Structure formats: structure tokens, C-alpha cells
PDB file of C-alpha atoms in Angstrom:
ATOM      1  CA  MET S   1      34.408  26.048 118.628  1.00 49.00           C
ATOM      2  CA  SER S   2      37.487  24.186 119.691  1.00 55.00           C
ATOM      3  CA  THR S   3      40.383  25.573 121.707  1.00 51.00           C
ATOM      4  CA  ALA S   4      42.320  25.675 118.411  1.00 55.00           C
ATOM      5  CA  ASP S   5      40.077  28.606 117.496  1.00 63.00           C
ATOM      6  CA  HIS S   6      40.981  30.404 120.725  1.00 78.00           C
ATOM      7  CA  PRO S   7      44.751  30.637 121.404  1.00 80.00           C
ATOM      8  CA  ARG S   8      44.282  31.989 124.930  1.00 82.00           C
ATOM      9  CA  ALA S   9      41.901  29.178 125.845  1.00 82.00           C
ATOM     10  CA  ALA S  10      44.317  26.637 124.395  1.00 81.00           C
ATOM     11  CA  ALA S  11      47.211  28.169 126.350  1.00 79.00           C
ATOM     12  CA  ALA S  12      45.199  28.102 129.567  1.00 82.00           C
ATOM     13  CA  ARG S  13      44.228  24.477 129.000  1.00 81.00           C
ATOM     14  CA  LEU S  14      47.828  23.507 128.231  1.00 78.00           C
ATOM     15  CA  ARG S  15      48.919  25.161 131.466  1.00 76.00           C
ATOM     16  CA  GLU S  16      46.235  23.266 133.406  1.00 80.00           C
ATOM     17  CA  LEU S  17      47.371  20.000 131.853  1.00 78.00           C
ATOM     18  CA  ALA S  18      51.037  20.734 132.590  1.00 73.00           C
ATOM     19  CA  ILE S  19      50.259  21.449 136.233  1.00 73.00           C
ATOM     20  CA  ALA S  20      48.071  18.372 136.550  1.00 74.00           C
ATOM     21  CA  ALA S  21      50.739  16.183 134.955  1.00 73.00           C
ATOM     22  CA  SER S  22      53.485  17.670 137.099  1.00 70.00           C
ATOM     23  CA  THR S  23      51.731  17.390 140.454  1.00 69.00           C
ATOM     24  CA  ASP S  24      53.205  14.703 142.672  1.00 68.00           C
ATOM     25  CA  THR S  25      51.010  12.392 144.702  1.00 69.00           C
ATOM     26  CA  ASP S  26      51.618  14.620 147.731  1.00 74.00           C
ATOM     27  CA  GLY S  27      50.256  17.641 145.839  1.00 71.00           C
ATOM     28  CA  GLU S  28      53.574  19.374 145.226  1.00 77.00           C
ATOM     29  CA  ILE S  29      54.061  20.913 141.787  1.00 74.00           C
ATOM     30  CA  ASN S  30      57.194  19.926 139.914  1.00 75.00           C
ATOM     31  CA  PRO S  31      58.980  23.215 139.078  1.00 78.00           C
ATOM     32  CA  TYR S  32      60.727  21.641 136.090  1.00 79.00           C
ATOM     33  CA  ALA S  33      57.383  20.843 134.467  1.00 74.00           C
ATOM     34  CA  LEU S  34      56.317  24.448 134.956  1.00 74.00           C
ATOM     35  CA  ASP S  35      59.530  25.547 133.236  1.00 80.00           C
ATOM     36  CA  VAL S  36      58.576  23.361 130.277  1.00 77.00           C
ATOM     37  CA  ALA S  37      55.098  24.912 130.207  1.00 72.00           C
ATOM     38  CA  ARG S  38      56.628  28.384 130.276  1.00 76.00           C
ATOM     39  CA  ALA S  39      58.971  27.491 127.433  1.00 80.00           C
ATOM     40  CA  LEU S  40      56.108  26.097 125.356  1.00 75.00           C
ATOM     41  CA  LEU S  41      53.706  28.944 126.030  1.00 71.00           C
ATOM     42  CA  GLY S  42      56.090  31.816 126.451  1.00 72.00           C
ATOM     43  CA  GLU S  43      56.517  33.522 129.789  1.00 58.00           C
ATOM     44  CA  GLU S  44      53.288  35.514 129.427  1.00 54.00           C
ATOM     45  CA  GLY S  45      51.157  32.508 128.475  1.00 50.00           C
ATOM     46  CA  ALA S  46      52.303  30.471 131.462  1.00 47.00           C
ATOM     47  CA  ARG S  47      51.023  32.981 134.024  1.00 48.00           C
TER      48      ARG S  47
END
């Protein structure tokens, strides 16, 4: 089954992708990208 069949798995994967995309070359996470992930997933889904 795909992550489309599992909303929690899809939310977790989206969070992983947002963190990976927002991580600077020095390893710092961009807080603005995390805000976007929280807005997309809802506060509960972004935790």
C-alpha cells in the first residue's frame, strides 16, 4: 500500500521531507520551513 492509504504515514513522510529540505549545509533546521510543515499538516501532525 502507498502512503496515500495511510494518512499518518504520509504526514510523517511529509515532515521528514520538510526537515530534510529545510536543513542548511551546516545542519541547522530552518524554523520557517517547519512552520510551513506545521501549517500543511496541522499542529498535531507536525510533531
